[in-house]
CSV table of C-alpha atoms and ligand atoms in Angstrom, one decimal:
chain,number,residue,atom,x,y,z
A,1,UNK,CA,-40.3,-73.6,103.0
A,2,UNK,CA,-42.0,-76.9,103.5
A,3,UNK,CA,-39.7,-79.8,102.7
A,4,UNK,CA,-41.1,-82.8,100.8
A,5,UNK,CA,-37.5,-84.1,100.4
A,6,UNK,CA,-37.5,-87.8,101.4
A,7,UNK,CA,-35.0,-87.1,104.1
A,8,UNK,CA,-33.9,-84.9,105.8
A,9,UNK,CA,-37.5,-83.7,105.5
A,10,UNK,CA,-40.1,-81.6,107.3
A,11,UNK,CA,-39.5,-81.7,111.0
A,12,UNK,CA,-42.1,-82.8,113.6
A,13,UNK,CA,-43.8,-79.6,114.6
A,14,UNK,CA,-42.7,-80.0,118.3
A,15,UNK,CA,-39.0,-80.3,117.6
A,16,UNK,CA,-38.2,-76.8,118.6
A,17,UNK,CA,-39.9,-77.0,122.0
A,18,UNK,CA,-38.4,-80.5,122.7
A,19,UNK,CA,-35.0,-79.0,121.9
A,20,UNK,CA,-35.5,-76.1,124.2
A,21,UNK,CA,-36.6,-78.7,126.9
A,22,UNK,CA,-33.3,-80.6,126.4
A,23,UNK,CA,-31.3,-77.4,126.8
A,24,UNK,CA,-33.3,-76.0,129.8
A,25,UNK,CA,-33.3,-79.2,131.8
A,26,UNK,CA,-29.5,-79.5,131.5
A,27,UNK,CA,-29.7,-82.9,129.8
A,28,UNK,CA,-27.2,-81.9,127.2
A,29,UNK,CA,-24.5,-81.3,129.8
A,30,UNK,CA,-24.8,-84.6,131.7
A,31,UNK,CA,-22.4,-87.5,131.4
A,32,UNK,CA,-23.6,-90.4,129.3
A,33,UNK,CA,-22.8,-92.9,132.1
A,34,UNK,CA,-25.0,-90.9,134.6
A,35,UNK,CA,-28.4,-92.1,135.9
A,36,UNK,CA,-30.1,-89.1,134.2
A,37,UNK,CA,-28.8,-90.3,130.8
A,38,UNK,CA,-29.7,-93.9,131.5
A,39,UNK,CA,-33.2,-93.1,132.6
A,40,UNK,CA,-33.7,-90.9,129.5
A,41,UNK,CA,-32.4,-93.6,127.2
A,42,UNK,CA,-34.6,-96.2,128.9
A,43,UNK,CA,-37.6,-94.0,128.3
A,44,UNK,CA,-36.7,-93.5,124.7
A,45,UNK,CA,-36.4,-97.2,124.0
A,46,UNK,CA,-39.7,-97.8,125.8
A,47,UNK,CA,-41.5,-95.1,123.7
A,48,UNK,CA,-40.0,-96.4,120.4
A,49,UNK,CA,-41.0,-99.9,121.3
A,50,UNK,CA,-44.5,-98.9,122.3
A,51,UNK,CA,-45.0,-96.8,119.2
A,52,UNK,CA,-43.7,-99.4,116.8
A,53,UNK,CA,-45.4,-102.2,118.7
A,54,UNK,CA,-42.2,-104.3,118.7
A,55,UNK,CA,-42.6,-107.9,119.7
A,56,UNK,CA,-41.3,-109.1,123.1
A,57,UNK,CA,-37.6,-109.7,123.4
A,58,UNK,CA,-36.6,-107.3,120.6
A,59,UNK,CA,-33.7,-105.0,121.6
A,60,UNK,CA,-33.0,-101.5,120.3
A,61,UNK,CA,-29.4,-100.3,119.6
A,62,UNK,CA,-28.5,-96.7,118.6
A,63,UNK,CA,-25.9,-95.9,116.0
A,64,UNK,CA,-25.1,-92.8,114.0
A,65,UNK,CA,-26.8,-93.6,110.8
A,66,UNK,CA,-28.6,-96.3,108.7
A,67,UNK,CA,-25.3,-96.6,106.8
A,68,UNK,CA,-23.5,-97.6,109.9
A,69,UNK,CA,-26.1,-100.2,110.6
A,70,UNK,CA,-25.4,-101.7,107.1
A,71,UNK,CA,-21.8,-102.1,108.1
A,72,UNK,CA,-22.6,-103.6,111.5
A,73,UNK,CA,-24.8,-106.3,109.8
A,74,UNK,CA,-21.8,-107.3,107.6
A,75,UNK,CA,-19.2,-107.2,110.3
A,76,UNK,CA,-21.1,-108.6,113.3
A,77,UNK,CA,-23.8,-110.9,111.9
A,78,UNK,CA,-22.2,-112.4,108.8
A,79,UNK,CA,-19.2,-114.7,108.6
A,80,UNK,CA,-19.3,-115.4,104.9
A,81,UNK,CA,-22.5,-115.0,102.9
A,82,UNK,CA,-25.2,-112.3,102.9
A,83,UNK,CA,-27.7,-112.2,100.1
A,84,UNK,CA,-28.8,-108.8,98.9
A,85,UNK,CA,-32.1,-108.5,97.1
A,86,UNK,CA,-32.9,-105.1,95.6
A,87,UNK,CA,-34.2,-103.1,92.7
A,88,UNK,CA,-32.8,-99.6,93.4
A,89,UNK,CA,-29.9,-97.5,94.5
A,90,UNK,CA,-30.1,-97.9,98.3
A,91,UNK,CA,-30.3,-101.7,98.1
A,92,UNK,CA,-27.4,-101.6,95.7
A,93,UNK,CA,-25.3,-99.4,97.9
A,94,UNK,CA,-25.9,-101.7,100.9
A,95,UNK,CA,-24.7,-104.6,98.7
A,96,UNK,CA,-21.6,-102.7,97.6
A,97,UNK,CA,-20.7,-101.9,101.2
A,98,UNK,CA,-21.3,-105.5,102.3
A,99,UNK,CA,-19.2,-106.9,99.4
A,100,UNK,CA,-16.2,-104.8,100.5
A,101,UNK,CA,-16.4,-106.3,104.0
A,102,UNK,CA,-17.4,-109.9,103.1
A,103,UNK,CA,-16.4,-111.0,99.6
A,104,UNK,CA,-18.9,-113.8,99.7
A,105,UNK,CA,-21.8,-111.3,99.6
A,106,UNK,CA,-24.2,-111.9,96.7
A,107,UNK,CA,-26.7,-109.8,94.9
A,108,UNK,CA,-30.1,-110.5,93.3
A,109,UNK,CA,-31.7,-107.7,91.4
A,110,UNK,CA,-35.4,-107.8,90.8
A,111,UNK,CA,-37.6,-105.9,88.3
A,112,UNK,CA,-38.8,-102.4,89.1
A,113,UNK,CA,-42.4,-102.9,88.3
A,114,UNK,CA,-42.9,-106.3,89.8
A,115,UNK,CA,-43.1,-107.7,93.4
A,116,UNK,CA,-39.9,-109.3,94.7
A,117,UNK,CA,-40.3,-112.8,93.2
A,118,UNK,CA,-39.9,-114.6,96.5
A,119,UNK,CA,-41.2,-118.0,95.3
A,120,UNK,CA,-38.6,-118.1,92.5
A,121,UNK,CA,-35.8,-117.2,94.8
A,122,UNK,CA,-33.2,-119.9,95.5
A,123,UNK,CA,-31.1,-118.9,98.4
A,124,UNK,CA,-27.6,-120.4,98.4
A,125,UNK,CA,-27.5,-123.0,101.2
A,126,UNK,CA,-24.9,-121.1,103.1
A,127,UNK,CA,-26.9,-117.8,103.3
A,128,UNK,CA,-26.6,-116.4,106.7
A,129,UNK,CA,-28.5,-113.1,106.3
A,130,UNK,CA,-31.0,-112.0,103.6
A,131,UNK,CA,-30.9,-108.2,103.2
A,132,UNK,CA,-33.9,-106.4,101.8
A,133,UNK,CA,-34.7,-102.7,101.4
A,134,UNK,CA,-38.4,-102.5,102.5
A,135,UNK,CA,-38.9,-99.0,101.1
A,136,UNK,CA,-36.6,-98.1,98.2
A,137,UNK,CA,-36.2,-94.4,98.6
A,138,UNK,CA,-34.5,-94.0,95.2
A,139,UNK,CA,-37.5,-95.2,93.0
A,140,UNK,CA,-40.5,-95.2,95.3
A,141,UNK,CA,-41.1,-99.0,95.5
A,142,UNK,CA,-41.8,-101.1,98.5
A,143,UNK,CA,-41.7,-104.7,99.6
A,144,UNK,CA,-45.0,-106.0,101.0
A,145,UNK,CA,-45.3,-107.6,104.5
A,146,UNK,CA,-46.3,-110.9,103.0
A,147,UNK,CA,-42.9,-111.3,101.4
A,148,UNK,CA,-41.2,-111.3,104.8
A,149,UNK,CA,-43.7,-113.7,106.2
A,150,UNK,CA,-43.1,-116.1,103.3
A,151,UNK,CA,-39.3,-115.8,103.6
A,152,UNK,CA,-39.5,-116.4,107.3
A,153,UNK,CA,-41.4,-119.7,106.7
A,154,UNK,CA,-39.2,-120.8,103.8
A,155,UNK,CA,-35.8,-120.1,105.5
A,156,UNK,CA,-36.2,-120.4,109.2
A,157,UNK,CA,-32.5,-120.7,109.8
A,158,UNK,CA,-31.6,-117.5,107.9
A,159,UNK,CA,-31.6,-114.1,109.5
A,160,UNK,CA,-33.7,-111.4,107.6
A,161,UNK,CA,-32.3,-107.9,107.7
A,162,UNK,CA,-34.5,-105.0,106.5
A,163,UNK,CA,-33.6,-101.5,105.6
A,164,UNK,CA,-36.7,-99.6,106.6
A,165,UNK,CA,-35.1,-96.1,106.7
A,166,UNK,CA,-37.8,-94.3,104.8
A,167,UNK,CA,-40.8,-96.2,106.1
A,168,UNK,CA,-40.2,-97.0,109.8
A,169,UNK,CA,-42.6,-95.0,112.0
A,170,UNK,CA,-44.6,-94.1,108.9
A,171,UNK,CA,-46.4,-97.3,108.0
A,172,UNK,CA,-47.0,-100.6,110.0
A,173,UNK,CA,-44.2,-103.0,109.4
A,174,UNK,CA,-44.1,-106.8,110.2
A,175,UNK,CA,-41.5,-106.6,112.9
A,176,UNK,CA,-42.1,-110.2,114.0
A,177,UNK,CA,-41.2,-111.5,110.6
A,178,UNK,CA,-37.6,-110.2,110.4
A,179,UNK,CA,-34.6,-110.1,112.6
A,180,UNK,CA,-32.8,-106.8,112.0
A,181,UNK,CA,-34.7,-103.6,111.2
A,182,UNK,CA,-32.6,-100.6,110.5
A,183,UNK,CA,-33.4,-96.9,110.0
A,184,UNK,CA,-32.3,-93.4,110.6
A,185,UNK,CA,-34.4,-90.6,112.1
A,186,UNK,CA,-34.4,-87.9,109.5
A,187,UNK,CA,-37.2,-89.6,107.4
A,188,UNK,CA,-40.5,-90.7,108.9
A,189,UNK,CA,-39.6,-89.7,112.5
A,190,UNK,CA,-39.4,-86.1,111.4
A,191,UNK,CA,-36.2,-85.4,113.2
A,192,UNK,CA,-32.8,-83.8,112.5
A,193,UNK,CA,-30.3,-86.3,111.1
A,194,UNK,CA,-27.5,-88.0,113.1
A,195,UNK,CA,-29.0,-91.0,114.8
A,196,UNK,CA,-29.4,-94.6,113.5
A,197,UNK,CA,-31.8,-97.2,114.9
A,198,UNK,CA,-31.1,-100.9,114.8
A,199,UNK,CA,-33.9,-103.2,116.1
A,200,UNK,CA,-32.9,-106.8,116.8
A,201,UNK,CA,-35.0,-109.9,117.2
A,202,UNK,CA,-34.0,-112.5,119.9
A,203,UNK,CA,-32.6,-114.7,117.0
A,204,UNK,CA,-30.4,-111.8,115.8
A,205,UNK,CA,-29.2,-111.2,119.3
A,206,UNK,CA,-28.4,-114.9,119.7
A,207,UNK,CA,-26.4,-114.8,116.4
A,208,UNK,CA,-24.5,-111.7,117.5
A,209,UNK,CA,-23.6,-113.5,120.7
A,210,UNK,CA,-22.5,-116.6,118.9
A,211,UNK,CA,-20.2,-114.7,116.5
A,212,UNK,CA,-19.2,-112.4,119.3
A,213,UNK,CA,-17.3,-110.0,117.1
A,214,UNK,CA,-15.7,-107.4,119.3
A,215,UNK,CA,-13.0,-105.9,117.2
A,216,UNK,CA,-14.3,-102.4,116.7
A,217,UNK,CA,-16.0,-99.5,118.6
A,218,UNK,CA,-19.3,-100.4,117.0
A,219,UNK,CA,-19.1,-104.2,117.1
A,220,UNK,CA,-22.6,-105.5,117.8
A,221,UNK,CA,-22.0,-107.7,120.8
A,222,UNK,CA,-20.5,-105.0,123.0
A,223,UNK,CA,-23.1,-102.5,121.7
A,224,UNK,CA,-25.8,-104.8,122.9
A,225,UNK,CA,-24.0,-105.1,126.3
A,226,UNK,CA,-24.1,-101.3,126.6
A,227,UNK,CA,-27.6,-100.9,125.2
A,228,UNK,CA,-29.1,-103.4,127.8
A,229,UNK,CA,-27.7,-101.1,130.5
A,230,UNK,CA,-29.2,-98.1,128.7
A,231,UNK,CA,-25.8,-96.9,127.6
A,232,UNK,CA,-23.7,-96.6,124.4
A,233,UNK,CA,-20.1,-97.5,123.8
A,234,UNK,CA,-19.2,-93.9,122.8
A,235,UNK,CA,-20.7,-90.5,123.7
A,236,UNK,CA,-23.9,-90.7,121.6
A,237,UNK,CA,-26.1,-88.1,120.0
A,238,UNK,CA,-27.8,-87.4,123.3
A,239,UNK,CA,-30.1,-84.7,121.9
A,240,UNK,CA,-31.4,-87.0,119.2
A,241,UNK,CA,-32.0,-89.9,121.6
A,242,UNK,CA,-34.0,-87.5,123.8
A,243,UNK,CA,-35.9,-86.1,120.8
A,244,UNK,CA,-36.7,-89.6,119.6
A,245,UNK,CA,-38.3,-90.5,122.9
A,246,UNK,CA,-40.4,-87.2,122.8
A,247,UNK,CA,-41.4,-87.6,119.2
A,248,UNK,CA,-42.6,-91.2,119.6
A,249,UNK,CA,-44.6,-90.3,122.6
A,250,UNK,CA,-46.3,-87.5,120.8
A,251,UNK,CA,-46.9,-88.9,117.3
A,252,UNK,CA,-50.2,-90.7,118.1
A,253,UNK,CA,-50.5,-94.3,117.2
A,254,UNK,CA,-48.6,-96.0,114.4
A,255,UNK,CA,-51.9,-97.5,113.2
A,256,UNK,CA,-53.5,-94.1,112.7
A,257,UNK,CA,-50.4,-92.7,111.0
A,258,UNK,CA,-50.1,-95.7,108.8
A,259,UNK,CA,-53.8,-95.5,107.7
A,260,UNK,CA,-53.5,-91.8,107.0
A,261,UNK,CA,-50.3,-92.1,105.0
A,262,UNK,CA,-51.7,-95.0,102.9
A,263,UNK,CA,-54.9,-93.0,102.2
A,264,UNK,CA,-52.9,-89.9,101.2
A,265,UNK,CA,-50.6,-92.0,99.0
A,266,UNK,CA,-53.6,-93.5,97.2
A,267,UNK,CA,-55.1,-90.0,96.6
A,268,UNK,CA,-51.7,-88.7,95.2
A,269,UNK,CA,-51.2,-91.7,92.9
A,270,UNK,CA,-54.7,-91.4,91.5
A,271,UNK,CA,-54.1,-87.6,90.9
A,272,UNK,CA,-50.9,-88.6,89.0
A,273,UNK,CA,-52.7,-91.2,86.9
A,274,UNK,CA,-55.1,-88.5,85.8
A,275,UNK,CA,-52.4,-85.9,85.1
A,276,UNK,CA,-51.1,-85.3,81.5
A,277,UNK,CA,-47.7,-84.0,82.6
A,278,UNK,CA,-46.8,-86.2,85.5
A,279,UNK,CA,-46.9,-90.0,85.8
A,280,UNK,CA,-46.1,-92.3,88.7
A,281,UNK,CA,-42.7,-93.8,88.0
A,282,UNK,CA,-44.1,-97.1,89.3
A,283,UNK,CA,-47.1,-98.2,87.2
A,284,UNK,CA,-47.8,-101.3,89.3
A,285,UNK,CA,-49.9,-100.1,92.2
A,286,UNK,CA,-49.0,-103.3,94.1
A,287,UNK,CA,-45.3,-102.3,94.6
A,288,UNK,CA,-45.7,-98.5,95.0
A,289,UNK,CA,-44.3,-96.9,98.1
A,290,UNK,CA,-46.7,-95.2,100.5
A,291,UNK,CA,-44.1,-92.9,102.0
A,292,UNK,CA,-42.0,-91.9,99.0
A,293,UNK,CA,-43.8,-91.0,95.8
A,294,UNK,CA,-41.6,-91.0,92.6
A,295,UNK,CA,-43.0,-88.9,89.8
A,296,UNK,CA,-41.9,-89.2,86.2
A,297,UNK,CA,-42.0,-86.5,83.5
A,298,UNK,CA,-39.5,-85.2,81.0
A,299,UNK,CA,-36.3,-83.7,82.3
A,300,UNK,CA,-37.3,-80.1,81.6
A,301,UNK,CA,-40.8,-80.6,83.1
A,302,UNK,CA,-39.2,-82.1,86.2
A,303,UNK,CA,-36.9,-79.1,86.6
A,304,UNK,CA,-39.6,-76.6,86.0
A,305,UNK,CA,-42.0,-78.3,88.5
A,306,UNK,CA,-39.3,-78.2,91.2
A,307,UNK,CA,-38.6,-74.5,90.5
A,308,UNK,CA,-42.2,-73.4,90.5
A,309,UNK,CA,-42.9,-75.5,93.6
A,310,UNK,CA,-39.9,-73.8,95.3
A,311,UNK,CA,-41.4,-70.4,94.5
A,312,UNK,CA,-44.6,-71.4,96.1
A,313,UNK,CA,-42.7,-72.6,99.3
A,314,UNK,CA,-42.4,-76.3,98.6
A,315,UNK,CA,-39.1,-78.1,98.3
A,316,UNK,CA,-39.5,-81.2,96.2
A,317,UNK,CA,-37.0,-84.1,96.3
A,318,UNK,CA,-34.7,-84.5,93.3
A,319,UNK,CA,-34.7,-87.8,91.4
A,320,UNK,CA,-32.0,-90.3,92.6
A,321,UNK,CA,-29.5,-92.5,90.9
A,322,UNK,CA,-30.5,-93.6,87.4
A,323,UNK,CA,-33.8,-91.8,87.9
A,324,UNK,CA,-32.1,-88.5,88.7
A,325,UNK,CA,-33.0,-86.6,85.5
A,326,UNK,CA,-36.6,-87.6,84.7
A,327,UNK,CA,-38.2,-88.0,88.1
A,328,UNK,CA,-38.8,-86.0,91.3
A,329,UNK,CA,-39.8,-87.4,94.7
A,330,UNK,CA,-42.4,-86.4,97.3
A,331,UNK,CA,-42.1,-87.5,100.9
A,332,UNK,CA,-45.5,-88.5,102.5
A,333,UNK,CA,-44.3,-88.7,106.1
A,334,UNK,CA,-46.1,-88.3,109.4
A,335,UNK,CA,-44.8,-84.7,109.9
A,336,UNK,CA,-46.6,-83.6,106.6
A,337,UNK,CA,-50.2,-82.5,106.9
A,338,UNK,CA,-52.9,-83.6,104.6
A,339,UNK,CA,-53.5,-79.9,103.7
A,340,UNK,CA,-49.8,-79.6,102.6
A,341,UNK,CA,-50.1,-82.6,100.3
A,342,UNK,CA,-53.4,-81.2,98.9
A,343,UNK,CA,-51.8,-77.9,98.2
A,344,UNK,CA,-49.0,-79.5,96.5
A,345,UNK,CA,-51.3,-81.5,94.3
A,346,UNK,CA,-53.2,-78.3,93.5
A,347,UNK,CA,-50.0,-76.6,92.5
A,348,UNK,CA,-48.9,-79.5,90.2
A,349,UNK,CA,-52.4,-79.5,88.8
A,350,UNK,CA,-52.2,-75.7,88.0
A,351,UNK,CA,-48.8,-76.2,86.3
A,352,UNK,CA,-50.3,-79.0,84.3
A,353,UNK,CA,-53.0,-76.7,82.8
B,401,PLP,C1,-31.8,-92.4,103.6
B,401,PLP,C2,-31.6,-93.8,103.5
B,401,PLP,C3,-30.4,-94.5,103.9
B,401,PLP,C4,-29.2,-93.7,104.4
B,401,PLP,O1,-29.5,-93.1,105.7
B,401,PLP,P1,-28.3,-92.5,106.5
B,401,PLP,O2,-28.9,-92.0,107.7
B,401,PLP,O3,-27.8,-91.3,105.6
B,401,PLP,O4,-27.2,-93.5,106.7
B,401,PLP,C5,-30.3,-95.8,103.8
B,401,PLP,N1,-31.3,-96.5,103.2
B,401,PLP,C6,-32.4,-96.0,102.8
B,401,PLP,C7,-33.5,-96.8,102.2
B,401,PLP,C8,-32.6,-94.6,102.9
B,401,PLP,O5,-33.8,-94.0,102.5
């Protein structure tokens, strides 16, 4: 079965041999304070940083999930007010978590079919962190790089935190234009779940140091202390940290993957525009996601497409949140091949006839 679920999804094709390597070399039995572990973690951070082309001075911290990173932002980088700007379920969940932790958190909901209206946005004066979901996995929209550039220029004193869980490692992202980039590995990295990645700019690191929150096992300031020494506060997901280093050294370049994914997304959307049964949920091409394609039809057509695809060996993603009934979702991640996406389009085309 080939999974087009937008996470967990199809695995990178080398995962099995990388896992065997982790077992055979004894890595999974070494202590996480040992030189062997620290060298491995240093290698992984270097490979991630090289693949993503992170700007100088950015630091990588490993967590257990993207959700954990949301909580860390609220606990360790916000004293009072974070502003959450979203149009879908993941952005909303992030806001709800944040609001439980810091009552001063605010939300701004923008329209599904329109770009984030960054020039109309009036950030409250006290805003410490602006939180944006770059790729909204629930509805297949994305926020363009220019939005981050603009925000950065308009609000130089405010940290920008970005949930890029379903786009990081898939498409190029403007890392220099935001301060916190969070993700987990079961989406575009093509890995098993259970590892979160938090990328921090020098400004975010400085803020974490100023606030210096140290109350919990995953407080950011001590996590940074450990990470700088290529360690983690608790016994981490050693296997996944190893796999991440392997995967990012083997994936080719981010530029090539990004170009390919964008090209395939354009092909898929134009197929949908010409289909009579299926329509892109997002009509405005300007805000469509490249990595998660949301497809709209009637509820019974959605369920029959998923069933017929499953018979043919393709697992399609269910709709999510308020789009659960009348949409399904297709992941267009680096682990997927162009042939697989072509076959899937052919199958949908055949159902359509
Ligand atoms: C999948 C996803 C998450 C949650 O990831 P976890 O690893 O389950 O915490 C958060 N945000 C977005 C945009 C996602 O796609």
